Coordinates of C-alpha atoms and ligand atoms in Angstrom, one line a residue:
M186 CA 7.2 20.9 -38.0
K187 CA 7.3 17.2 -37.3
K188 CA 10.6 17.9 -34.8
V189 CA 7.5 20.5 -32.9
L190 CA 5.0 17.5 -32.2
L191 CA 7.7 14.7 -31.1
G192 CA 8.8 17.5 -28.5
A193 CA 5.6 18.2 -28.1
A194 CA 4.7 14.4 -27.8
V195 CA 8.0 13.4 -25.3
V196 CA 6.4 16.4 -22.7
G197 CA 3.5 14.7 -22.8
A198 CA 4.8 10.9 -22.0
L199 CA 7.0 13.0 -19.2
V200 CA 4.6 14.9 -17.6
S201 CA 2.0 12.1 -17.5
A202 CA 5.0 9.4 -16.1
G203 CA 5.6 12.2 -13.6
A204 CA 1.9 12.5 -12.8
Q205 CA 1.4 9.5 -12.4
A206 CA 4.2 8.3 -10.3
Q207 CA 3.0 11.1 -7.9
V208 CA -0.6 9.3 -7.6
P209 CA -0.4 8.7 -3.7
A210 CA -1.4 5.1 -3.7
D211 CA -4.4 5.7 -1.1
R212 CA -6.0 7.1 -4.4
S213 CA -4.9 4.3 -6.7
I214 CA -6.3 2.0 -4.1
K215 CA -9.8 4.2 -4.0
Y216 CA -10.2 4.0 -7.8
R217 CA -9.8 0.1 -8.3
Q218 CA -11.9 -0.7 -4.9
G219 CA -14.2 1.9 -6.3
G220 CA -14.4 0.5 -9.4
F221 CA -15.3 -3.2 -8.5
Q222 CA -17.9 -1.9 -6.0
I223 CA -19.9 -1.0 -9.2
M224 CA -18.2 -3.5 -11.0
A225 CA -20.2 -5.9 -8.4
I226 CA -23.8 -4.1 -8.3
H227 CA -24.3 -4.0 -11.6
F228 CA -22.8 -8.4 -11.8
G229 CA -25.5 -8.5 -8.4
R230 CA -29.1 -6.7 -10.5
I231 CA -28.1 -9.9 -13.7
N232 CA -27.9 -12.3 -10.8
A233 CA -31.3 -10.8 -9.1
H234 CA -32.4 -11.4 -12.7
I235 CA -31.0 -14.3 -13.7
K236 CA -32.5 -16.3 -10.2
G237 CA -36.4 -14.2 -10.9
E238 CA -36.6 -11.9 -8.1
R239 CA -36.1 -9.2 -10.5
N240 CA -37.6 -8.7 -14.3
L241 CA -35.1 -6.2 -15.8
T242 CA -35.7 -5.4 -19.5
P243 CA -33.5 -6.7 -22.6
A244 CA -31.6 -2.5 -22.3
Q245 CA -31.6 -2.6 -18.6
L246 CA -29.7 -6.1 -19.0
E247 CA -27.2 -4.6 -21.6
M248 CA -26.1 -1.3 -19.9
N249 CA -25.5 -3.8 -16.8
A250 CA -23.6 -5.6 -19.0
Q251 CA -21.7 -2.8 -20.2
V252 CA -20.9 -1.3 -17.1
V253 CA -19.7 -4.7 -16.1
D254 CA -17.7 -5.1 -18.7
T255 CA -15.9 -1.7 -18.7
M256 CA -15.6 -1.8 -15.3
A257 CA -13.4 -5.0 -15.7
K258 CA -11.1 -2.9 -17.6
V259 CA -11.1 0.6 -15.6
V260 CA -9.6 -1.6 -12.5
F261 CA -6.7 -2.7 -13.5
E262 CA -5.8 0.8 -14.0
G263 CA -5.5 0.9 -10.6
F264 CA -3.1 -1.6 -9.7
V265 CA 0.0 0.4 -9.8
E266 CA 3.4 -0.5 -8.8
G267 CA 3.8 0.2 -5.1
T268 CA 0.0 0.0 -4.0
D269 CA 0.9 -3.2 -1.3
Q270 CA 1.6 -1.6 0.9
S271 CA -1.6 -0.2 3.0
A272 CA -3.0 -1.0 5.2
N273 CA -6.3 -0.2 2.7
T274 CA -6.0 -3.2 0.3
K275 CA -6.4 -6.9 -0.1
A276 CA -4.2 -7.4 -2.7
K277 CA -1.2 -8.7 -2.5
P278 CA 2.3 -8.5 -3.3
E279 CA 2.2 -11.7 -5.7
I280 CA 0.2 -9.6 -8.0
W281 CA 3.8 -7.2 -9.0
K282 CA 5.7 -10.2 -8.4
E283 CA 3.9 -11.4 -11.9
F284 CA 1.6 -8.8 -13.2
A285 CA 2.0 -10.3 -17.0
K286 CA 0.1 -13.6 -15.3
F287 CA -1.6 -11.3 -13.6
K288 CA -2.9 -8.9 -16.6
D289 CA -3.9 -12.1 -18.2
G290 CA -6.3 -13.1 -15.9
G291 CA -7.4 -9.8 -16.3
A292 CA -7.9 -10.3 -20.2
K293 CA -9.9 -13.2 -19.1
L294 CA -12.1 -11.0 -17.3
S295 CA -12.7 -9.2 -19.8
A296 CA -13.0 -11.8 -22.9
E297 CA -16.0 -13.4 -20.0
T298 CA -17.4 -10.1 -20.0
A299 CA -17.9 -9.4 -23.7
K300 CA -19.9 -12.8 -23.6
L301 CA -22.1 -11.7 -21.1
V302 CA -22.7 -8.2 -23.3
A303 CA -23.7 -9.9 -26.4
A304 CA -25.7 -13.0 -24.2
A305 CA -27.6 -9.6 -22.3
K306 CA -28.7 -8.3 -26.1
T307 CA -30.2 -11.6 -27.2
G308 CA -32.3 -11.6 -23.4
D309 CA -32.1 -15.4 -23.7
K310 CA -32.0 -16.5 -19.9
A311 CA -29.9 -20.0 -20.5
Q312 CA -27.3 -17.4 -22.4
L313 CA -27.2 -14.8 -19.8
Q314 CA -26.8 -17.4 -16.7
A315 CA -23.9 -19.8 -18.7
A316 CA -21.8 -15.9 -19.2
F317 CA -22.4 -15.1 -15.9
G318 CA -21.1 -18.1 -14.9
G319 CA -18.1 -17.6 -17.1
V320 CA -17.7 -14.0 -15.9
G321 CA -18.3 -15.2 -11.6
G322 CA -15.4 -18.0 -12.8
A323 CA -13.2 -15.2 -14.0
C324 CA -13.8 -13.7 -11.0
K325 CA -12.3 -15.9 -8.7
A326 CA -9.5 -17.6 -10.6
C327 CA -8.1 -14.1 -9.4
H328 CA -9.5 -13.2 -5.8
D329 CA -8.3 -17.2 -5.0
V330 CA -4.3 -16.4 -5.8
Y331 CA -4.1 -12.5 -5.9
R332 CA -6.4 -11.3 -2.9
N333 CA -5.9 -11.5 0.8
N334 CA -9.0 -12.2 2.3
Ligands
ASC437 C1 -19.8 -11.2 -7.1 C2 -18.7 -10.6 -6.3 C3 -17.1 -11.3 -6.2 C4 -17.4 -11.8 -8.0 C5 -17.3 -13.2 -7.3 C6 -17.2 -14.8 -8.6 O1 -21.0 -10.7 -7.5 O2 -18.8 -9.0 -5.6 O3 -16.0 -11.0 -6.2 O4 -19.2 -11.8 -8.7 O5 -17.8 -14.0 -6.2 O6 -16.8 -15.8 -7.8

């Protein structure tokens, strides 16, 4: 029984590795760009609330923050090796030259987006504003280094 399970696990790993290798670069690029777009829309809604242009309920604030938090993880799935070789991306080759550092930037972003969710739950504007600044700073830190403008 153990052998069967192990065999299934190995086959599963091979299939998923093979499937990943076959994803065309432009699909990975579209995937991450879609994630970034969704993230920016929901981040923008929180910004509008902070600026007083919108008046979101605590539940709406939390939902928006949670989308930002989720997308912050999702987008990193799209940075597949080799996907800097396209006219459709602003991603710099440096990402894949120092991928651990790049992923570390992702971890920092996630730490900040988690704080945004916590701040949204309080509904307190000052806390929201502080957390918003933290997320924006984490976005910018990577964009400055790893994105062509
Ligand atoms: C946004 C957005 C970004 C970040 C960045 C923060 O709303 O689209 O790329 O915030 O501007 O510095």
